[in-house]
Amino acid sequence: MKKVIQTILYWLISWTWGIIMTLFGAIVGLISLIRGHRPCRYKQAIYFQDFGKSWGGFEAGCFFFTDENTCSSVCSHEWGHSLQNLVLGPFMPFVVSLPSCIRYWLREQKTIKSKYKF
């Protein structure tokens, strides 16, 4: 019974307070379904995998998307971001998602000189 209540609260808060990221995730998830990717469950979240190689994943509300070699630590990490979405709600894109995306992009820069530009 406790798990059912947790799941209901997770989805209810995701679709109210965390609507910005969850709606984005639902749109990307729908596109993923159309392109033939199968959804999987991790705890209360839904995730899709098989998106390229060796980049990890990204969270979008109660949905997350991972590379083809996903492991449980990546799923756990992205699920943790979905819990952050429950707490931060509409501030999530600005406090966690965009800074994380920028940091990832900067780490992918090949030279020190190009890193100093930012």
Tab-separated table of N, CA and C in Angstrom:
chain	number	residue	atom	x	y	z
A	1	MET	N	0.822	-1.196	0.000
A	1	MET	CA	0.000	0.000	0.000
A	1	MET	C	0.871	1.266	0.000
A	2	LYS	N	1.987	1.213	0.753
A	2	LYS	CA	2.877	2.362	0.833
A	2	LYS	C	3.474	2.695	-0.534
A	3	LYS	N	3.872	1.652	-1.300
A	3	LYS	CA	4.435	1.853	-2.640
A	3	LYS	C	3.420	2.494	-3.580
A	4	VAL	N	2.174	2.088	-3.468
A	4	VAL	CA	1.116	2.640	-4.322
A	4	VAL	C	0.936	4.125	-4.036
A	5	ILE	N	0.912	4.495	-2.770
A	5	ILE	CA	0.760	5.899	-2.388
A	5	ILE	C	1.965	6.710	-2.862
A	6	GLN	N	3.175	6.157	-2.710
A	6	GLN	CA	4.379	6.851	-3.176
A	6	GLN	C	4.330	7.080	-4.681
A	7	THR	N	3.887	6.070	-5.419
A	7	THR	CA	3.811	6.190	-6.866
A	7	THR	C	2.770	7.224	-7.279
A	8	ILE	N	1.633	7.218	-6.638
A	8	ILE	CA	0.587	8.201	-6.943
A	8	ILE	C	1.086	9.612	-6.656
A	9	LEU	N	1.726	9.807	-5.508
A	9	LEU	CA	2.251	11.134	-5.171
A	9	LEU	C	3.353	11.562	-6.137
A	10	TYR	N	4.214	10.629	-6.515
A	10	TYR	CA	5.292	10.916	-7.458
A	10	TYR	C	4.715	11.463	-8.766
A	11	TRP	N	3.744	10.756	-9.333
A	11	TRP	CA	3.158	11.174	-10.603
A	11	TRP	C	2.308	12.431	-10.450
A	12	LEU	N	1.587	12.560	-9.357
A	12	LEU	CA	0.752	13.742	-9.122
A	12	LEU	C	1.607	14.999	-9.021
A	13	ILE	N	2.670	14.940	-8.240
A	13	ILE	CA	3.553	16.104	-8.088
A	13	ILE	C	4.298	16.385	-9.391
A	14	SER	N	4.701	15.329	-10.098
A	14	SER	CA	5.397	15.521	-11.376
A	14	SER	C	4.525	16.249	-12.383
A	15	TRP	N	3.230	15.926	-12.415
A	15	TRP	CA	2.330	16.538	-13.402
A	15	TRP	C	1.703	17.843	-12.913
A	16	THR	N	2.036	18.285	-11.710
A	16	THR	CA	1.541	19.587	-11.227
A	16	THR	C	2.724	20.520	-10.998
A	17	TRP	N	3.419	20.367	-9.889
A	17	TRP	CA	4.543	21.244	-9.539
A	17	TRP	C	5.688	21.092	-10.537
A	18	GLY	N	5.950	19.887	-11.002
A	18	GLY	CA	7.060	19.641	-11.927
A	18	GLY	C	6.636	19.544	-13.378
A	19	ILE	N	5.576	20.244	-13.747
A	19	ILE	CA	4.979	20.103	-15.085
A	19	ILE	C	5.918	20.484	-16.218
A	20	ILE	N	6.788	21.465	-16.024
A	20	ILE	CA	7.640	21.928	-17.131
A	20	ILE	C	8.519	20.791	-17.640
A	21	MET	N	9.274	20.173	-16.764
A	21	MET	CA	10.175	19.093	-17.176
A	21	MET	C	9.389	17.838	-17.561
A	22	THR	N	8.299	17.558	-16.859
A	22	THR	CA	7.527	16.356	-17.151
A	22	THR	C	6.860	16.448	-18.515
A	23	LEU	N	6.343	17.606	-18.861
A	23	LEU	CA	5.726	17.785	-20.170
A	23	LEU	C	6.772	17.637	-21.278
A	24	PHE	N	7.952	18.219	-21.067
A	24	PHE	CA	9.055	18.048	-22.017
A	24	PHE	C	9.396	16.564	-22.164
A	25	GLY	N	9.491	15.857	-21.043
A	25	GLY	CA	9.797	14.424	-21.071
A	25	GLY	C	8.725	13.611	-21.767
A	26	ALA	N	7.463	13.987	-21.578
A	26	ALA	CA	6.366	13.275	-22.229
A	26	ALA	C	6.423	13.450	-23.746
A	27	ILE	N	6.777	14.653	-24.190
A	27	ILE	CA	6.892	14.901	-25.630
A	27	ILE	C	8.047	14.098	-26.222
A	28	VAL	N	9.209	14.136	-25.561
A	28	VAL	CA	10.362	13.360	-26.035
A	28	VAL	C	10.046	11.862	-25.963
A	29	GLY	N	9.332	11.436	-24.920
A	29	GLY	CA	8.933	10.035	-24.796
A	29	GLY	C	7.998	9.601	-25.913
A	30	LEU	N	7.055	10.467	-26.288
A	30	LEU	CA	6.146	10.161	-27.390
A	30	LEU	C	6.913	10.025	-28.705
A	31	ILE	N	7.854	10.922	-28.927
A	31	ILE	CA	8.697	10.829	-30.127
A	31	ILE	C	9.505	9.529	-30.102
A	32	SER	N	9.997	9.169	-28.923
A	32	SER	CA	10.761	7.926	-28.781
A	32	SER	C	9.891	6.712	-29.103
A	33	LEU	N	8.646	6.727	-28.626
A	33	LEU	CA	7.730	5.624	-28.936
A	33	LEU	C	7.479	5.529	-30.434
A	34	ILE	N	7.264	6.662	-31.078
A	34	ILE	CA	7.020	6.677	-32.517
A	34	ILE	C	8.226	6.139	-33.275
A	35	ARG	N	9.425	6.426	-32.769
A	35	ARG	CA	10.658	5.964	-33.425
A	35	ARG	C	11.004	4.519	-33.074
A	36	GLY	N	10.172	3.864	-32.253
A	36	GLY	CA	10.345	2.442	-31.992
A	36	GLY	C	11.100	2.078	-30.726
A	37	HIS	N	11.375	3.049	-29.852
A	37	HIS	CA	12.056	2.743	-28.594
A	37	HIS	C	11.037	2.230	-27.571
A	38	ARG	N	11.436	1.202	-26.840
A	38	ARG	CA	10.554	0.631	-25.825
A	38	ARG	C	10.753	1.312	-24.486
A	39	PRO	N	9.671	1.657	-23.801
A	39	PRO	CA	9.814	2.235	-22.461
A	39	PRO	C	10.113	1.151	-21.425
A	40	CYS	N	10.868	1.525	-20.402
A	40	CYS	CA	11.169	0.643	-19.277
A	40	CYS	C	10.821	1.396	-18.000
A	41	ARG	N	10.742	0.677	-16.904
A	41	ARG	CA	10.473	1.326	-15.618
A	41	ARG	C	11.694	1.238	-14.728
A	42	TYR	N	11.924	2.315	-14.018
A	42	TYR	CA	12.928	2.314	-12.954
A	42	TYR	C	12.275	2.992	-11.761
A	43	LYS	N	11.992	2.217	-10.733
A	43	LYS	CA	11.234	2.681	-9.573
A	43	LYS	C	9.925	3.280	-10.077
A	44	GLN	N	9.647	4.563	-9.830
A	44	GLN	CA	8.388	5.137	-10.302
A	44	GLN	C	8.511	5.778	-11.685
A	45	ALA	N	9.720	5.959	-12.181
A	45	ALA	CA	9.945	6.675	-13.433
A	45	ALA	C	9.871	5.737	-14.644
A	46	ILE	N	9.725	6.342	-15.796
A	46	ILE	CA	9.761	5.624	-17.067
A	46	ILE	C	11.005	6.093	-17.805
A	47	TYR	N	11.738	5.146	-18.362
A	47	TYR	CA	12.920	5.555	-19.115
A	47	TYR	C	12.999	4.829	-20.449
A	48	PHE	N	13.709	5.476	-21.349
A	48	PHE	CA	13.965	4.933	-22.676
A	48	PHE	C	15.476	4.845	-22.828
A	49	GLN	N	15.950	3.759	-23.440
A	49	GLN	CA	17.385	3.655	-23.675
A	49	GLN	C	17.656	3.418	-25.150
A	50	ASP	N	18.889	3.220	-25.507
A	50	ASP	CA	19.335	3.031	-26.896
A	50	ASP	C	19.427	4.346	-27.659
A	51	PHE	N	19.902	5.383	-27.001
A	51	PHE	CA	20.115	6.664	-27.666
A	51	PHE	C	21.616	6.926	-27.763
A	52	GLY	N	22.271	6.356	-28.738
A	52	GLY	CA	23.698	6.578	-28.928
A	52	GLY	C	24.551	5.761	-27.978
A	53	LYS	N	25.847	6.130	-27.937
A	53	LYS	CA	26.808	5.387	-27.123
A	53	LYS	C	27.564	6.318	-26.192
A	54	SER	N	27.788	5.868	-24.996
A	54	SER	CA	28.718	6.477	-24.030
A	54	SER	C	28.479	7.947	-23.721
A	55	TRP	N	27.268	8.343	-23.464
A	55	TRP	CA	27.032	9.721	-23.038
A	55	TRP	C	26.232	9.785	-21.742
A	56	GLY	N	25.734	8.687	-21.242
A	56	GLY	CA	25.007	8.687	-19.970
A	56	GLY	C	23.521	8.818	-20.194
A	57	GLY	N	22.951	9.912	-19.712
A	57	GLY	CA	21.515	10.104	-19.859
A	57	GLY	C	21.093	11.498	-19.468
A	58	PHE	N	19.804	11.776	-19.650
A	58	PHE	CA	19.247	13.031	-19.161
A	58	PHE	C	17.847	12.785	-18.639
A	59	GLU	N	17.471	13.588	-17.672
A	59	GLU	CA	16.190	13.468	-16.994
A	59	GLU	C	15.256	14.540	-17.513
A	60	ALA	N	13.988	14.199	-17.648
A	60	ALA	CA	12.960	15.154	-18.040
A	60	ALA	C	11.698	14.821	-17.253
A	61	GLY	N	11.625	15.324	-16.033
A	61	GLY	CA	10.475	15.051	-15.176
A	61	GLY	C	10.483	13.614	-14.704
A	62	CYS	N	9.378	12.932	-14.907
A	62	CYS	CA	9.304	11.530	-14.479
A	62	CYS	C	9.735	10.584	-15.592
A	63	PHE	N	10.377	11.128	-16.614
A	63	PHE	CA	10.934	10.349	-17.712
A	63	PHE	C	12.436	10.604	-17.765
A	64	PHE	N	13.197	9.603	-18.166
A	64	PHE	CA	14.598	9.865	-18.474
A	64	PHE	C	15.045	9.005	-19.638
A	65	PHE	N	16.124	9.434	-20.266
A	65	PHE	CA	16.588	8.869	-21.523
A	65	PHE	C	18.074	8.579	-21.388
A	66	THR	N	18.486	7.376	-21.805
A	66	THR	CA	19.865	6.948	-21.592
A	66	THR	C	20.464	6.378	-22.869
A	67	ASP	N	21.793	6.186	-22.826
A	67	ASP	CA	22.472	5.573	-23.962
A	67	ASP	C	22.202	4.069	-23.985
A	68	GLU	N	22.731	3.397	-24.989
A	68	GLU	CA	22.432	1.974	-25.148
A	68	GLU	C	23.126	1.079	-24.138
A	69	ASN	N	24.181	1.548	-23.494
A	69	ASN	CA	24.917	0.741	-22.521
A	69	ASN	C	24.607	1.171	-21.091
A	70	THR	N	23.381	1.429	-20.833
A	70	THR	CA	22.987	1.957	-19.533
A	70	THR	C	23.194	0.933	-18.427
A	71	CYS	N	23.605	1.415	-17.264
A	71	CYS	CA	23.763	0.540	-16.104
A	71	CYS	C	22.886	1.088	-14.978
A	72	SER	N	22.801	0.341	-13.912
A	72	SER	CA	21.916	0.741	-12.812
A	72	SER	C	22.365	2.042	-12.157
A	73	SER	N	23.660	2.342	-12.175
A	73	SER	CA	24.106	3.591	-11.550
A	73	SER	C	23.633	4.812	-12.343
A	74	VAL	N	23.576	4.710	-13.676
A	74	VAL	CA	23.057	5.807	-14.490
A	74	VAL	C	21.564	5.977	-14.229
A	75	CYS	N	20.832	4.863	-14.185
A	75	CYS	CA	19.392	4.934	-13.895
A	75	CYS	C	19.143	5.538	-12.524
A	76	SER	N	19.917	5.136	-11.547
A	76	SER	CA	19.778	5.674	-10.198
A	76	SER	C	20.068	7.171	-10.174
A	77	HIS	N	21.097	7.595	-10.898
A	77	HIS	CA	21.462	9.003	-10.964
A	77	HIS	C	20.338	9.830	-11.595
A	78	GLU	N	19.817	9.365	-12.723
A	78	GLU	CA	18.753	10.099	-13.406
A	78	GLU	C	17.460	10.083	-12.594
A	79	TRP	N	17.192	8.992	-11.912
A	79	TRP	CA	16.016	8.940	-11.055
A	79	TRP	C	16.151	9.958	-9.915
A	80	GLY	N	17.356	10.136	-9.420
A	80	GLY	CA	17.594	11.158	-8.400
A	80	GLY	C	17.255	12.547	-8.911
A	81	HIS	N	17.560	12.804	-10.188
A	81	HIS	CA	17.172	14.092	-10.776
A	81	HIS	C	15.652	14.220	-10.850
A	82	SER	N	14.958	13.111	-11.069
A	82	SER	CA	13.494	13.200	-11.102
A	82	SER	C	12.942	13.553	-9.721
A	83	LEU	N	13.631	13.120	-8.667
A	83	LEU	CA	13.229	13.522	-7.313
A	83	LEU	C	13.516	15.006	-7.090
A	84	GLN	N	14.626	15.497	-7.664
A	84	GLN	CA	14.906	16.927	-7.593
A	84	GLN	C	13.797	17.720	-8.277
A	85	ASN	N	13.271	17.187	-9.362
A	85	ASN	CA	12.170	17.853	-10.063
A	85	ASN	C	10.943	17.974	-9.164
A	86	LEU	N	10.708	16.975	-8.331
A	86	LEU	CA	9.571	17.035	-7.405
A	86	LEU	C	9.745	18.164	-6.397
A	87	VAL	N	10.975	18.402	-5.987
A	87	VAL	CA	11.254	19.440	-4.983
A	87	VAL	C	11.330	20.829	-5.624
A	88	LEU	N	12.052	20.937	-6.735
A	88	LEU	CA	12.317	22.244	-7.343
A	88	LEU	C	11.215	22.716	-8.290
A	89	GLY	N	10.461	21.791	-8.852
A	89	GLY	CA	9.349	22.130	-9.736
A	89	GLY	C	9.757	23.014	-10.898
A	90	PRO	N	9.128	24.202	-11.026
A	90	PRO	CA	9.400	25.059	-12.186
A	90	PRO	C	10.810	25.647	-12.204
A	91	PHE	N	11.536	25.534	-11.114
A	91	PHE	CA	12.906	26.046	-11.057
A	91	PHE	C	13.932	25.021	-11.538
A	92	MET	N	13.512	23.791	-11.707
A	92	MET	CA	14.409	22.698	-12.089
A	92	MET	C	15.211	22.983	-13.359
A	93	PRO	N	14.589	23.476	-14.445
A	93	PRO	CA	15.395	23.714	-15.647
A	93	PRO	C	16.526	24.716	-15.419
A	94	PHE	N	16.292	25.687	-14.573
A	94	PHE	CA	17.269	26.762	-14.377
A	94	PHE	C	18.304	26.440	-13.299
A	95	VAL	N	17.928	25.651	-12.320
A	95	VAL	CA	18.819	25.352	-11.198
A	95	VAL	C	19.665	24.103	-11.462
A	96	VAL	N	19.105	23.108	-12.141
A	96	VAL	CA	19.818	21.840	-12.327
A	96	VAL	C	20.034	21.490	-13.800
A	97	SER	N	18.981	21.480	-14.596
A	97	SER	CA	19.058	20.931	-15.956
A	97	SER	C	19.987	21.714	-16.879
A	98	LEU	N	19.766	23.006	-17.026
A	98	LEU	CA	20.624	23.796	-17.918
A	98	LEU	C	22.074	23.854	-17.444
A	99	PRO	N	22.334	24.107	-16.146
A	99	PRO	CA	23.739	24.070	-15.702
A	99	PRO	C	24.402	22.714	-15.946
A	100	SER	N	23.669	21.639	-15.746
A	100	SER	CA	24.219	20.307	-15.981
A	100	SER	C	24.518	20.099	-17.464
A	101	CYS	N	23.635	20.548	-18.324
A	101	CYS	CA	23.825	20.435	-19.768
A	101	CYS	C	25.037	21.248	-20.213
A	102	ILE	N	25.174	22.445	-19.709
A	102	ILE	CA	26.314	23.300	-20.059
A	102	ILE	C	27.620	22.679	-19.577
A	103	ARG	N	27.604	22.162	-18.350
A	103	ARG	CA	28.812	21.530	-17.813
A	103	ARG	C	29.210	20.325	-18.658
A	104	TYR	N	28.245	19.507	-19.056
A	104	TYR	CA	28.533	18.353	-19.910
A	104	TYR	C	29.135	18.812	-21.231
A	105	TRP	N	28.539	19.829	-21.832
A	105	TRP	CA	29.010	20.315	-23.114
A	105	TRP	C	30.435	20.854	-22.996
A	106	LEU	N	30.717	21.584	-21.933
A	106	LEU	CA	32.066	22.114	-21.741
A	106	LEU	C	33.093	21.002	-21.553
A	107	ARG	N	32.725	19.945	-20.854
A	107	ARG	CA	33.640	18.821	-20.669
A	107	ARG	C	33.925	18.094	-21.970
A	108	GLU	N	33.022	18.209	-22.920
A	108	GLU	CA	33.216	17.556	-24.207
A	108	GLU	C	34.135	18.343	-25.134
A	109	GLN	N	34.450	19.578	-24.766
A	109	GLN	CA	35.359	20.374	-25.590
A	109	GLN	C	36.722	19.693	-25.633
A	110	LYS	N	37.330	19.667	-26.793
A	110	LYS	CA	38.539	18.868	-26.987
A	110	LYS	C	39.826	19.527	-26.506
A	111	THR	N	39.899	20.838	-26.502
A	111	THR	CA	41.148	21.486	-26.132
A	111	THR	C	40.964	22.392	-24.926
A	112	ILE	N	42.040	22.620	-24.216
A	112	ILE	CA	42.025	23.528	-23.077
A	112	ILE	C	41.672	24.938	-23.534
A	113	LYS	N	42.195	25.339	-24.685
A	113	LYS	CA	41.941	26.680	-25.215
A	113	LYS	C	40.441	26.913	-25.428
A	114	SER	N	39.745	25.913	-25.972
A	114	SER	CA	38.309	26.077	-26.195
A	114	SER	C	37.532	26.070	-24.881
A	115	LYS	N	38.071	25.426	-23.844
A	115	LYS	CA	37.416	25.441	-22.536
A	115	LYS	C	37.525	26.813	-21.889
A	116	TYR	N	38.640	27.500	-22.119
A	116	TYR	CA	38.841	28.819	-21.510
A	116	TYR	C	37.898	29.866	-22.101
A	117	LYS	N	37.386	29.637	-23.289
A	117	LYS	CA	36.458	30.594	-23.894
A	117	LYS	C	35.206	30.756	-23.048
A	118	PHE	N	34.875	29.730	-22.297
A	118	PHE	CA	33.658	29.765	-21.510
A	118	PHE	C	33.964	29.900	-20.038
